[in-house]
PDB file of C-alpha atoms in Angstrom:
ATOM      1  CA  UNK G1175       0.000   0.000   0.000  1.00 65.00           C
ATOM      2  CA  UNK G1176       1.355   3.391  -0.928  1.00 76.00           C
ATOM      3  CA  UNK G1177       1.160   6.419   1.344  1.00 73.00           C
ATOM      4  CA  UNK G1178      -1.269   8.001  -1.133  1.00 74.00           C
ATOM      5  CA  UNK G1179      -3.639   5.036  -1.075  1.00 80.00           C
ATOM      6  CA  UNK G1180      -3.324   4.825   2.703  1.00 87.00           C
ATOM      7  CA  UNK G1181      -4.242   8.513   2.980  1.00 88.00           C
ATOM      8  CA  UNK G1182      -7.188   7.980   0.650  1.00 89.00           C
ATOM      9  CA  UNK G1183      -8.449   5.085   2.770  1.00 92.00           C
ATOM     10  CA  UNK G1184      -8.037   7.185   5.913  1.00 93.00           C
ATOM     11  CA  UNK G1185     -10.034  10.034   4.341  1.00 93.00           C
ATOM     12  CA  UNK G1186     -12.792   7.629   3.320  1.00 94.00           C
ATOM     13  CA  UNK G1187     -12.892   6.082   6.789  1.00 94.00           C
ATOM     14  CA  UNK G1188     -13.017   9.518   8.416  1.00 95.00           C
ATOM     15  CA  UNK G1189     -15.892  10.555   6.133  1.00 96.00           C
ATOM     16  CA  UNK G1190     -17.805   7.377   7.012  1.00 95.00           C
ATOM     17  CA  UNK G1191     -17.232   7.931  10.723  1.00 96.00           C
ATOM     18  CA  UNK G1192     -18.442  11.539  10.443  1.00 96.00           C
ATOM     19  CA  UNK G1193     -21.578  10.432   8.600  1.00 93.00           C
ATOM     20  CA  UNK G1194     -22.272   7.873  11.322  1.00 93.00           C
ATOM     21  CA  UNK G1195     -21.843  10.471  14.064  1.00 94.00           C
ATOM     22  CA  UNK G1196     -24.277  12.811  12.305  1.00 93.00           C
ATOM     23  CA  UNK G1197     -26.904  10.076  11.870  1.00 91.00           C
ATOM     24  CA  UNK G1198     -26.152   7.375  14.450  1.00 90.00           C
ATOM     25  CA  UNK G1199     -29.740   6.307  14.994  1.00 94.00           C
ATOM     26  CA  UNK G1200     -31.832   6.877  11.843  1.00 94.00           C
ATOM     27  CA  UNK G1201     -35.551   6.302  12.012  1.00 95.00           C
ATOM     28  CA  UNK G1202     -37.163   3.106  10.761  1.00 96.00           C
ATOM     29  CA  UNK G1203     -38.158   4.521   7.377  1.00 97.00           C
ATOM     30  CA  UNK G1204     -34.587   5.651   6.712  1.00 95.00           C
ATOM     31  CA  UNK G1205     -33.140   2.299   7.759  1.00 95.00           C
ATOM     32  CA  UNK G1206     -35.593   0.402   5.564  1.00 97.00           C
ATOM     33  CA  UNK G1207     -34.824   2.689   2.623  1.00 97.00           C
ATOM     34  CA  UNK G1208     -31.086   2.145   3.063  1.00 96.00           C
ATOM     35  CA  UNK G1209     -31.542  -1.617   3.266  1.00 97.00           C
ATOM     36  CA  UNK G1210     -33.623  -1.596   0.089  1.00 98.00           C
ATOM     37  CA  UNK G1211     -30.948   0.449  -1.685  1.00 97.00           C
ATOM     38  CA  UNK G1212     -28.255  -1.960  -0.457  1.00 97.00           C
ATOM     39  CA  UNK G1213     -30.297  -4.904  -1.726  1.00 97.00           C
ATOM     40  CA  UNK G1214     -30.740  -3.284  -5.133  1.00 97.00           C
ATOM     41  CA  UNK G1215     -27.042  -2.397  -5.384  1.00 97.00           C
ATOM     42  CA  UNK G1216     -26.008  -5.930  -4.451  1.00 96.00           C
ATOM     43  CA  UNK G1217     -28.366  -7.504  -6.960  1.00 95.00           C
ATOM     44  CA  UNK G1218     -27.252  -5.117  -9.712  1.00 96.00           C
ATOM     45  CA  UNK G1219     -23.578  -5.857  -9.015  1.00 95.00           C
ATOM     46  CA  UNK G1220     -23.823  -9.579  -8.329  1.00 93.00           C
ATOM     47  CA  UNK G1221     -21.930 -10.612 -11.497  1.00 93.00           C
ATOM     48  CA  UNK G1222     -19.134  -8.099 -10.958  1.00 94.00           C
ATOM     49  CA  UNK G1223     -18.786  -9.153  -7.330  1.00 93.00           C
ATOM     50  CA  UNK G1224     -18.602 -12.821  -8.343  1.00 92.00           C
ATOM     51  CA  UNK G1225     -15.978 -11.975 -10.985  1.00 92.00           C
ATOM     52  CA  UNK G1226     -13.864 -10.046  -8.473  1.00 92.00           C
ATOM     53  CA  UNK G1227     -14.074 -12.764  -5.822  1.00 91.00           C
ATOM     54  CA  UNK G1228     -13.278 -15.446  -8.385  1.00 91.00           C
ATOM     55  CA  UNK G1229     -10.246 -13.476  -9.480  1.00 91.00           C
ATOM     56  CA  UNK G1230      -9.088 -12.904  -5.900  1.00 91.00           C
ATOM     57  CA  UNK G1231      -9.477 -16.560  -4.915  1.00 88.00           C
ATOM     58  CA  UNK G1232      -8.293 -18.090  -8.189  1.00 89.00           C
ATOM     59  CA  UNK G1233     -11.502 -19.187  -9.910  1.00 87.00           C
ATOM     60  CA  UNK G1234     -13.772 -19.492  -6.890  1.00 87.00           C
ATOM     61  CA  UNK G1235     -17.066 -21.164  -7.716  1.00 89.00           C
ATOM     62  CA  UNK G1236     -19.888 -18.743  -8.537  1.00 88.00           C
ATOM     63  CA  UNK G1237     -22.225 -21.020  -6.577  1.00 90.00           C
ATOM     64  CA  UNK G1238     -20.003 -20.707  -3.517  1.00 90.00           C
ATOM     65  CA  UNK G1239     -19.948 -16.938  -3.883  1.00 89.00           C
ATOM     66  CA  UNK G1240     -23.730 -16.830  -4.321  1.00 89.00           C
ATOM     67  CA  UNK G1241     -24.246 -18.838  -1.133  1.00 91.00           C
ATOM     68  CA  UNK G1242     -21.453 -17.456   1.035  1.00 89.00           C
ATOM     69  CA  UNK G1243     -21.670 -13.813   0.030  1.00 89.00           C
ATOM     70  CA  UNK G1244     -24.780 -12.760  -1.856  1.00 92.00           C
ATOM     71  CA  UNK G1245     -27.350 -15.026  -0.200  1.00 93.00           C
ATOM     72  CA  UNK G1246     -26.033 -14.319   3.289  1.00 93.00           C
ATOM     73  CA  UNK G1247     -26.214 -10.563   2.839  1.00 94.00           C
ATOM     74  CA  UNK G1248     -29.646 -10.689   1.204  1.00 95.00           C
ATOM     75  CA  UNK G1249     -30.872 -12.904   4.048  1.00 95.00           C
ATOM     76  CA  UNK G1250     -29.559 -10.443   6.620  1.00 95.00           C
ATOM     77  CA  UNK G1251     -31.280  -7.564   4.791  1.00 95.00           C
ATOM     78  CA  UNK G1252     -34.591  -9.453   4.819  1.00 94.00           C
TER      79      UNK G1252
END
């Protein structure tokens, strides 16, 4: 990791922490909306996620990724 990428990650983390502090306990409607958006984003990116995981793990089975990653997250959202 380069110092530049480390600084970029730190800036991203700091921005996420600040957003959490500003909205630590959103109301139910906001939480449900965010979960629905997460679900939609995951479903729209499922192929790209499977490709990336397969590349990282050296041809990991798409079925394994669907069960271990996608299904688990979608189940938690539900």
